[in-house]
Coordinates of C-alpha atoms and ligand atoms in Angstrom, one line a residue:
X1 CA 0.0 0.0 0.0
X2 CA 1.2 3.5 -0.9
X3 CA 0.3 6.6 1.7
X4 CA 1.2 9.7 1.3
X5 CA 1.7 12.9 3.8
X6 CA 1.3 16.5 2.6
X7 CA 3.1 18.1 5.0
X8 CA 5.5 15.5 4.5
X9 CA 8.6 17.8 5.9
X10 CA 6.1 18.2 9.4
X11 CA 7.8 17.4 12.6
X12 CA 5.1 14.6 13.6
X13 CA 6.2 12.9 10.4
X14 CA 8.9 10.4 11.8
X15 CA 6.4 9.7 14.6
X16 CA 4.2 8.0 11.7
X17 CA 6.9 6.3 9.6
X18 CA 8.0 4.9 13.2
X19 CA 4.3 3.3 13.5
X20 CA 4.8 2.1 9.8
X21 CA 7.9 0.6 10.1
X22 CA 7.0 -1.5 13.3
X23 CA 3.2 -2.2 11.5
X24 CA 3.2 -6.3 10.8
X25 CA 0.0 -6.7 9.2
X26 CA -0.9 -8.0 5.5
X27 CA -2.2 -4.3 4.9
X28 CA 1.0 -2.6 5.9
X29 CA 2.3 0.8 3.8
X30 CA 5.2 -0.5 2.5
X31 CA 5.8 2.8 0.4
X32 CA 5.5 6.1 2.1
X33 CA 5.6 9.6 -0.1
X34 CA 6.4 12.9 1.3
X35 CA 4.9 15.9 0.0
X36 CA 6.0 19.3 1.6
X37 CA 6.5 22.9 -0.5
X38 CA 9.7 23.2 1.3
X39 CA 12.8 21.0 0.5
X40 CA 14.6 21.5 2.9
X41 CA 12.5 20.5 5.5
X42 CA 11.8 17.1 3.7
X43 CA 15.5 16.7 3.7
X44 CA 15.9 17.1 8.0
X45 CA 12.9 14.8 8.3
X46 CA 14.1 12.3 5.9
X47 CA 17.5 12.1 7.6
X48 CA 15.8 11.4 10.5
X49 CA 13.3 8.4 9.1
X50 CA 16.7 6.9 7.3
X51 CA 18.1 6.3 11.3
X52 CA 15.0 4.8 12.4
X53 CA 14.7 2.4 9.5
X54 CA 18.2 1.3 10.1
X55 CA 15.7 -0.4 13.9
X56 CA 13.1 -2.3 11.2
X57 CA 13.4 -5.3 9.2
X58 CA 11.0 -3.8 6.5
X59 CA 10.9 -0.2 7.1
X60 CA 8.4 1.8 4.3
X61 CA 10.2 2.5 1.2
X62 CA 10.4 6.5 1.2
X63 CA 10.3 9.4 -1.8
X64 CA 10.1 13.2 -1.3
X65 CA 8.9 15.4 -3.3
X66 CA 7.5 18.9 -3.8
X67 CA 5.5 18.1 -7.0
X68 CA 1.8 17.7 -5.9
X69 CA 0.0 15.5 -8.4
X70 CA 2.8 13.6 -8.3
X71 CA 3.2 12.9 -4.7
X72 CA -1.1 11.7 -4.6
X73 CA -1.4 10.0 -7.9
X74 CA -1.3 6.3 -7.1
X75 CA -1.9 7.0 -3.5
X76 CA -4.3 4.0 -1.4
X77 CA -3.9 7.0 1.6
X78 CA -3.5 10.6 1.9
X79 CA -2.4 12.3 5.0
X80 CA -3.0 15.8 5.3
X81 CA -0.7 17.6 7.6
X82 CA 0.4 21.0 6.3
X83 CA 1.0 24.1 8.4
X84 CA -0.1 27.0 6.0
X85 CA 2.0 30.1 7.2
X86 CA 4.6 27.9 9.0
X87 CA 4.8 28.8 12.7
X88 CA 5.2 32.6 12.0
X89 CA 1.3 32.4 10.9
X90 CA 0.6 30.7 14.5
X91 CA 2.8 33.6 16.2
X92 CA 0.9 36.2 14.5
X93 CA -2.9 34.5 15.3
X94 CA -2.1 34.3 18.9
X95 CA -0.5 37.8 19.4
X96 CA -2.9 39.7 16.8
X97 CA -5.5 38.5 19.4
X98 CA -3.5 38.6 22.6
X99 CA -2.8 42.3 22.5
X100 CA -5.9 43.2 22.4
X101 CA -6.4 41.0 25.7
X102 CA -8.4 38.3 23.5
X103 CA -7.5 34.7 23.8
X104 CA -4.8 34.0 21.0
X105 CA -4.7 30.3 20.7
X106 CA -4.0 28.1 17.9
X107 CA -7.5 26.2 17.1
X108 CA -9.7 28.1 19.7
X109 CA -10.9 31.2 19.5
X110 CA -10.0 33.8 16.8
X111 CA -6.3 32.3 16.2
X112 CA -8.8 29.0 14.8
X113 CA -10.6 31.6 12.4
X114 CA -7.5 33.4 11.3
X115 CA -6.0 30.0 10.6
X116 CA -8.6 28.2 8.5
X117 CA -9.3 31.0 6.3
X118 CA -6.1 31.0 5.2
X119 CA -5.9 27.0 5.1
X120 CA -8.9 26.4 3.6
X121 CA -7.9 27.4 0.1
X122 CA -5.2 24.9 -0.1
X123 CA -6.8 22.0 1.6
X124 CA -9.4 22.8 -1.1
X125 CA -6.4 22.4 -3.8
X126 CA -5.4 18.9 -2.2
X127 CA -9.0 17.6 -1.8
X128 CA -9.0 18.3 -5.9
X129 CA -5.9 17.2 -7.2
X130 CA -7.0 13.6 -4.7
X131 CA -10.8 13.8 -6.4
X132 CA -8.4 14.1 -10.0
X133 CA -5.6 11.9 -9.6
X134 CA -6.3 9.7 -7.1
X135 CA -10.3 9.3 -6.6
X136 CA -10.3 6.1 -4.6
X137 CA -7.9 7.2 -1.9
X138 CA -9.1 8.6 1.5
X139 CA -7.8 11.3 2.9
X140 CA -7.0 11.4 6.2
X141 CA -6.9 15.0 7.4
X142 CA -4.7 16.1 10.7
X143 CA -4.5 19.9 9.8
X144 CA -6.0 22.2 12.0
X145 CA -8.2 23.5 12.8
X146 CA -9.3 19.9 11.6
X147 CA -13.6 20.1 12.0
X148 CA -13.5 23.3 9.8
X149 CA -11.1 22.3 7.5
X150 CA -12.2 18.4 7.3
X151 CA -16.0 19.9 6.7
X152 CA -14.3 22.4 3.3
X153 CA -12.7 19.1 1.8
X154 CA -16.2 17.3 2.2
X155 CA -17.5 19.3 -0.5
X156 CA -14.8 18.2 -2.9
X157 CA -14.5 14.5 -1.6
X158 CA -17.5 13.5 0.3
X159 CA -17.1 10.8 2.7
X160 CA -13.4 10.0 1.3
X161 CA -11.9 12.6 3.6
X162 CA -12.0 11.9 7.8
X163 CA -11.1 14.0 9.8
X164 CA -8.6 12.9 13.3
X165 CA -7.5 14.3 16.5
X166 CA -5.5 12.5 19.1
X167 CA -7.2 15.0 22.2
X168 CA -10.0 12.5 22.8
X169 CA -7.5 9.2 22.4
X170 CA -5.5 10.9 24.9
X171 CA -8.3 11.6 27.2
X172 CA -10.0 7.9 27.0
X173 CA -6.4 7.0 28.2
X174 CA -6.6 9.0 31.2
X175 CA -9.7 7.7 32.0
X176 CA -9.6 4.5 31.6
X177 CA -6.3 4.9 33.9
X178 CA -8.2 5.9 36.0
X179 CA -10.7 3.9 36.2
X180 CA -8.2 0.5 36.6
X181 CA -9.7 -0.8 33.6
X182 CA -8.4 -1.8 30.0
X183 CA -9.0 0.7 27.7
X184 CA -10.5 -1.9 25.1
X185 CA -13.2 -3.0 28.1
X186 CA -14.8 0.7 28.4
X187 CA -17.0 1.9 26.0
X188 CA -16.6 6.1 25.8
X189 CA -19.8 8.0 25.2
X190 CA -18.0 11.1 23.4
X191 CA -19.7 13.6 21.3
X192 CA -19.4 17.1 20.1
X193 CA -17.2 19.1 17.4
X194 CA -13.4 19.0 17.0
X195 CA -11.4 20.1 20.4
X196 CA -15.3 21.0 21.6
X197 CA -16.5 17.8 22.8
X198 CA -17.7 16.4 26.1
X199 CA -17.1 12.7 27.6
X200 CA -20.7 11.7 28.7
X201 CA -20.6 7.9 30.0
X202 CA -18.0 6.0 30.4
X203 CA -19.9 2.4 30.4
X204 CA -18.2 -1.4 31.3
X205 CA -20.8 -4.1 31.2
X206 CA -23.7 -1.7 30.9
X207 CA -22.7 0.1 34.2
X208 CA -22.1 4.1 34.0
X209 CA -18.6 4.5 35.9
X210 CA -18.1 8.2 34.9
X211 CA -20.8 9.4 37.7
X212 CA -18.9 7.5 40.8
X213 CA -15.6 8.7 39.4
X214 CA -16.8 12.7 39.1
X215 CA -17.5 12.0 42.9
X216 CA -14.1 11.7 43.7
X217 CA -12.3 15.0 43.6
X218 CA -8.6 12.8 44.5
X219 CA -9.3 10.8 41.9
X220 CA -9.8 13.3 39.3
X221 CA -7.0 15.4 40.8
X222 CA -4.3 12.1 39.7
X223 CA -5.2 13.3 35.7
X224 CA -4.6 16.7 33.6
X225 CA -8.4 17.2 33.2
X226 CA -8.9 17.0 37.0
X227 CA -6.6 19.9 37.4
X228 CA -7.2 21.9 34.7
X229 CA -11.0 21.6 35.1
X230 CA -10.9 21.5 38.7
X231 CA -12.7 18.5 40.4
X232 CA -15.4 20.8 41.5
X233 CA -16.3 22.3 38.3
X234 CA -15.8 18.3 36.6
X235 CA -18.9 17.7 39.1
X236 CA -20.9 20.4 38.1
X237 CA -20.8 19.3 34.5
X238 CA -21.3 16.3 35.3
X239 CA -19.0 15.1 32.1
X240 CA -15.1 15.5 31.0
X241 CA -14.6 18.0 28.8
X242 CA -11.7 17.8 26.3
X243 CA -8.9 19.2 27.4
X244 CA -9.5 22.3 24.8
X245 CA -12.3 22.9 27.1
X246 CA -10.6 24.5 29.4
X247 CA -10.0 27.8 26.8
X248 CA -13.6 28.0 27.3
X249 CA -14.6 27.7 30.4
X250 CA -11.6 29.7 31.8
X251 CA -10.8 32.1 29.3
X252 CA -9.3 35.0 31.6
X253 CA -7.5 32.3 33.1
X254 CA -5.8 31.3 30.4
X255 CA -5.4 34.8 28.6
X256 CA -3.6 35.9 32.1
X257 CA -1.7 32.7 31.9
X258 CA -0.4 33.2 28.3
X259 CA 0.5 36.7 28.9
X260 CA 2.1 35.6 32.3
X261 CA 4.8 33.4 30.4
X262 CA 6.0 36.3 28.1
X263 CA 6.1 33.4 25.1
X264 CA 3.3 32.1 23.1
X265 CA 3.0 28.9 22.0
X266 CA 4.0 29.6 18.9
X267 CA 6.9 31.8 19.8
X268 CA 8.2 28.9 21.9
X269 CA 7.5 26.3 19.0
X270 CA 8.9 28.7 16.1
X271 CA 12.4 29.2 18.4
X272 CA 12.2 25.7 19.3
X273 CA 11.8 24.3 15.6
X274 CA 14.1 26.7 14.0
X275 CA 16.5 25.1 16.0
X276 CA 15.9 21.5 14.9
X277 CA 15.7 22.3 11.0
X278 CA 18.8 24.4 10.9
X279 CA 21.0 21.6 13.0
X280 CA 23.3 18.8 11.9
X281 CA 24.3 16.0 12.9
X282 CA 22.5 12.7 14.6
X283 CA 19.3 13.6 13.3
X284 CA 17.1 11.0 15.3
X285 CA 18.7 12.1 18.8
X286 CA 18.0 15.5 17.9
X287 CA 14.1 15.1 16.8
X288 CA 13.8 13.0 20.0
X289 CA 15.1 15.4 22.4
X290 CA 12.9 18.1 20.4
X291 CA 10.2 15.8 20.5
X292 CA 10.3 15.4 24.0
X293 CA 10.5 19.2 25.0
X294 CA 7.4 19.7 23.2
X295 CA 5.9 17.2 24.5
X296 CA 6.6 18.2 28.6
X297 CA 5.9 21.8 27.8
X298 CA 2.2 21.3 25.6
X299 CA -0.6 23.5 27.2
X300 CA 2.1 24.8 29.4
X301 CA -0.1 27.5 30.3
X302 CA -3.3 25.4 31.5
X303 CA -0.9 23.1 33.7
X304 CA 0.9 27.0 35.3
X305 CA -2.2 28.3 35.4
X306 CA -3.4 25.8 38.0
X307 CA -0.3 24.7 39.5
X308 CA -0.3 21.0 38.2
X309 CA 2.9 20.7 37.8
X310 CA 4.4 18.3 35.4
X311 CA 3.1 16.2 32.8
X312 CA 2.9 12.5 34.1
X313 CA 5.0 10.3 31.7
X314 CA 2.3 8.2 30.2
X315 CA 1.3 11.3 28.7
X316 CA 4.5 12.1 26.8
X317 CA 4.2 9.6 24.3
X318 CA 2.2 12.4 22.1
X319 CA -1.2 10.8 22.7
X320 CA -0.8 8.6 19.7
X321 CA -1.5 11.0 17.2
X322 CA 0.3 8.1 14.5
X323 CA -1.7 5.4 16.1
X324 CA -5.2 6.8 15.4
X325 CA -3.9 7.4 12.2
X326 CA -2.5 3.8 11.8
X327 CA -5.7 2.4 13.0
X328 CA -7.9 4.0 11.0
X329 CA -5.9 3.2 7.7
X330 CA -5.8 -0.8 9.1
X331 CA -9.6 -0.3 10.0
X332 CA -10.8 0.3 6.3
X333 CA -8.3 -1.8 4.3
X334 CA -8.9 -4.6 6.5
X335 CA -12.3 -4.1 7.1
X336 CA -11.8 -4.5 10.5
X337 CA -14.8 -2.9 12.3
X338 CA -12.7 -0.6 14.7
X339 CA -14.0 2.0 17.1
X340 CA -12.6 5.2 16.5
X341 CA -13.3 9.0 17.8
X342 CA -13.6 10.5 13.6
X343 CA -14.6 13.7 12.8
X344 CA -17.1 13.0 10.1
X345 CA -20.7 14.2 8.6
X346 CA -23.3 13.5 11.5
X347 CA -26.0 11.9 9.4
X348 CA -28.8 12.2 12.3
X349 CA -25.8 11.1 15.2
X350 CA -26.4 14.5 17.0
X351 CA -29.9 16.3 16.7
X352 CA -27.9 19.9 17.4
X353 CA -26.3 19.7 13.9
X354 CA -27.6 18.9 10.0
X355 CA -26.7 15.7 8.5
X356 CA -23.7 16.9 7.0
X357 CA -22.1 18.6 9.3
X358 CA -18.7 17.0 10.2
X359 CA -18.8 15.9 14.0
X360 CA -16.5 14.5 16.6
X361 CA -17.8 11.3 17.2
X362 CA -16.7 7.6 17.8
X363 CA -17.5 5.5 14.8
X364 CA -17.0 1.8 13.4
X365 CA -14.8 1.6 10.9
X366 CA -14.4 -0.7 7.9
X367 CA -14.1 -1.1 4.2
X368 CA -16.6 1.1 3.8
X369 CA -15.3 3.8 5.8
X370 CA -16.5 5.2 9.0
X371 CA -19.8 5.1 10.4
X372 CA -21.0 6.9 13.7
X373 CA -22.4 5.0 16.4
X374 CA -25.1 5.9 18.6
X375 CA -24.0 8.3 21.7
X376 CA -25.7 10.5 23.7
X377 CA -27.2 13.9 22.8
X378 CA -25.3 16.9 23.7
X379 CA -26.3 18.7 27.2
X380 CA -28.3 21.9 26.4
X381 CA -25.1 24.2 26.6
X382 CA -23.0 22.2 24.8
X383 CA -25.5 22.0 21.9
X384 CA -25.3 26.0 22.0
X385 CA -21.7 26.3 21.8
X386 CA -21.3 23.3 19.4
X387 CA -24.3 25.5 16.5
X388 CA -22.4 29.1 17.5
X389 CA -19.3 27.2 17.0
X390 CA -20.5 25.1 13.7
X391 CA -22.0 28.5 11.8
X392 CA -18.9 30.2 12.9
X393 CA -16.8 27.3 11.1
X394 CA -19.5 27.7 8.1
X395 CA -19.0 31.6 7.7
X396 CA -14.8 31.2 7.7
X397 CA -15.5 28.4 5.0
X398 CA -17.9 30.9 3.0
X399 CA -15.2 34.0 3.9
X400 CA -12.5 31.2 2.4
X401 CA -14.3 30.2 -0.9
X402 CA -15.6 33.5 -1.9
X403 CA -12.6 35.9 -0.9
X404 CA -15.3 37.9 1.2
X405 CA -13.3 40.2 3.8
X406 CA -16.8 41.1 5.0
X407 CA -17.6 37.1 5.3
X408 CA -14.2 36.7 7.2
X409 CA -14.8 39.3 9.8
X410 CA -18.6 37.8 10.2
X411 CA -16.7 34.8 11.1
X412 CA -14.4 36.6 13.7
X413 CA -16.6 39.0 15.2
X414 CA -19.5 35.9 15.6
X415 CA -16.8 34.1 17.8
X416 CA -17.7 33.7 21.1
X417 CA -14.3 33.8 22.6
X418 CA -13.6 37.3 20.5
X419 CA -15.6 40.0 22.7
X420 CA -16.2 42.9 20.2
X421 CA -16.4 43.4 16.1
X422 CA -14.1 46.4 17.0
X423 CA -12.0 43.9 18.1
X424 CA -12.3 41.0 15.1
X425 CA -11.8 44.1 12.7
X426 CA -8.5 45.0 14.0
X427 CA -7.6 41.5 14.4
X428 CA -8.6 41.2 10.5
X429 CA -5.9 44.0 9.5
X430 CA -3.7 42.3 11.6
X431 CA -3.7 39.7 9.9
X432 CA -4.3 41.0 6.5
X433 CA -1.3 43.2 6.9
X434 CA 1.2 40.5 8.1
X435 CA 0.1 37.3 6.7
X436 CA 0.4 36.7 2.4
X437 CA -1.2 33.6 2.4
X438 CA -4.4 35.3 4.0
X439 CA -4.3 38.4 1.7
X440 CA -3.9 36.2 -1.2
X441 CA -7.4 34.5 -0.1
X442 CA -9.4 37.4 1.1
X443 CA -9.6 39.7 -2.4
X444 CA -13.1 41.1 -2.4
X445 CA -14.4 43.6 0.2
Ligands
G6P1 C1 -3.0 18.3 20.3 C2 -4.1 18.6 19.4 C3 -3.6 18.9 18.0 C4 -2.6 20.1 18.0 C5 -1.5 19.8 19.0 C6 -0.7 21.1 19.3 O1 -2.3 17.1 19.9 O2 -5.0 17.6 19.3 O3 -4.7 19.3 17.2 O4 -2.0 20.3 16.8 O5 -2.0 19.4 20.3 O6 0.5 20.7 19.9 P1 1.6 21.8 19.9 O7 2.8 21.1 20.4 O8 1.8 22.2 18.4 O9 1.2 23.0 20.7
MN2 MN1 -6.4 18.0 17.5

């Protein structure tokens, strides 16, 4: 099987050629094509895959390449995993917010606008160079902000393109760690939009264990959603938010904590990369160590904000961001019935949203693709935020297709988290002023 990654020069990269390599299955990718715009980094990353297939008996075959049609035509799988405006675009989203005391985050708030609007367009590019070249593959789309951008490619490649986080796998983990039990044994209720969904029941042989465990503020307190959410509050929702929650419910809180450090996210991650692409030498040591750090130091600002300290280690291994991916590609060419958390069109799963709306939802997977299981219906103010939050990812898809400036600041300034159209507008010439690959999108007034 052939797969290929756009975004194929993307830091996460050897993280699925490692999952690849060790994969022993009849299915397995045994050619893997890397796509990225930018040679160099395809170089750094491939010099870092050729020391990790030097561990495997049958590592993937691999070819780079900056040619497009090239890199899908023949694909079985497509990964999507590109970064439009590098990390300079991220720096810009969170501080064009940020000074104007507005949450500047990468997927929530108006950092997730400002970044699908100018994504959008070229996700639209890959979904129609896959629907010409390569019409059988699926993609499989990682790029944030991933519901918004997921639900633009639908319209080019209908139910060939699902959309995956690794937040909720991450947060079943915890739980089920929790809990005592194997992961396999629970079955997670989990519904709502990407990085905007709740855990509802956490069910083993028919019993509801999320209720006793939402009792027990120690519990809670031994995993990150205890202490970002705060036992307390855990209880009052009676559910487990994803951990993207938490920009939400404590806003201020996290603006204060943000500013607090001096460094964004980006900032850190731009310093921090820069530094990895431009090195030499024992490429694999080097990702590792890079690896790592961003690993101990992700949503560095929720965990200083409530004093919780480190990461605990079983969360360093990045959540399995290449397993989901792994599994999902195993599910369909082996027809293997899997349940996994997709984002994909709802199709009646969750009265808030129309059918073809792309949810967060755990589905069985198999030849045929994905297909949502039942789950409970969202609480009544998580069904508001999830239809604010779904028109809002509508009007930055409109504002995206149709080059409307007017349509883009709609989108902003209809943003919850952004507190005043004065406020979206001077984000928008922010943006417009630093950022090509958004004035390039947004021509018309
Ligand atoms: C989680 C989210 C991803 C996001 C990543 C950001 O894994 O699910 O959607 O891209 O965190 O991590 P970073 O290290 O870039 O801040
Ligand atoms: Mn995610």
């Amino acid at each position: 099987m052939r797969l290929t990654i756009v975004g194929g020069g993307g830091f996460r990269v050897p993280l699925v050629y490692r999952a690849l390599a060790s994969d022993e299955h009849a299915t397995r990718v045994d050619e893997l094509v890397l796509h990225d715009t930018d040679e160099t980094r395809l170089q750094r990353v491939a010099a870092v895959l050729s020391d990790i297939a030097g561990e495997y008996a049958r590592p993937p075959r691999v070819r780079l390449t900056t040619d497009l049609a090239g890199a899908v035509s023949g694909a079985d799988f497509v990964f999507s995993a590109m970064r439009v405006g590098g990390l300079a675009g991220r720096v810009c989203d969170e501080r064009a917010a940020l000074d104007l005391g507005v949450l500047g985050q990468e997927t929530t708030g108006a950092g997730g606008v400002c970044y699908g609007l100018r994504t959008i367009p070229v996700a639209l590019e890959l979904a129609e160079t896959v629907r010409r070249v390569a019409p059988e593959a699926y993609v499989i789309n990682f790029t944030n902000p991933a519901g918004m951008v997921t639900e633009a490619m639908s319209a080019v490649l209908g139910r060939r393109v699902i959309g995956i986080c690794d937040s909720p796998v991450g947060l079943f983990k915890r739980v089920a760690r929790l809990l005592g039990i194997p992961r396999e044994q629970i079955t997670f209720d989990y519904a709502g939009l990407n990085h905007l969904g709740w855990l509802h029941r956490a069910v083993v042989d028919g019993v509801d264990l999320l209720p006793g465990l939402l009792a027990e503020p120690d519990r809670l307190m031994q995993i990150e959603e205890g202490r970002l959410f705060g036992p307390q509050w855990l209880a009052s929702l009676g559910t487990v938010p994803n951990e993207y929650l938490w920009y939400w419910y404590y806003t201020a809180d996290a603006v204060a904590s943000i500013e607090k450090a001096g460094v964004t996210r980006g900032e850190y991650l731009l310093e921090q990369q820069d530094r990895f692409y431009a090195g030499e030498g024992d490429a694999f040591a080097r990702w590792e160590r890079t690896r790592l750090d961003r690993e101990e130091t992700y949503m560095a600002e929720g965990r200083a904000s409530t004093d919780a300290g480190e990461r605990d280690d079983e969360d360093l291994d990045g959540g399995g961001y290449d397993k989901v991916a792994l599994a999902l590609m195993r599910a369909i060419s082996a027809d293997e019935g899997t349940e996994l958390v997709l984002n994909v069109p709802n199709d009646g799963t969750l009265e808030a949203v129309d059918a073809e709306a792309i949810v967060e939802v755990p589905c069985t997977v198999g030849a045929d693709g994905p297909r949502p299981v039942a789950v409970s219906q969202l609480l009544p103010h998580e069904r508001g935020l999830v239809t604010t939050m779904k028109d809002v990812e509508r009007t930055t898809i409109e504002a995206a297709t149709s080059g409307s400036r007017s349509a883009a600041l709609k989108a902003l300034a209809l943003h919850p988290l952004v507190d005043s159209v004065t406020h979206a507008r001077q984000i928008l010439d922010r943006e417009m002023a630093a950022l090509p690959e958004l004035s390039r999108v947004l021509v018309r007034p």
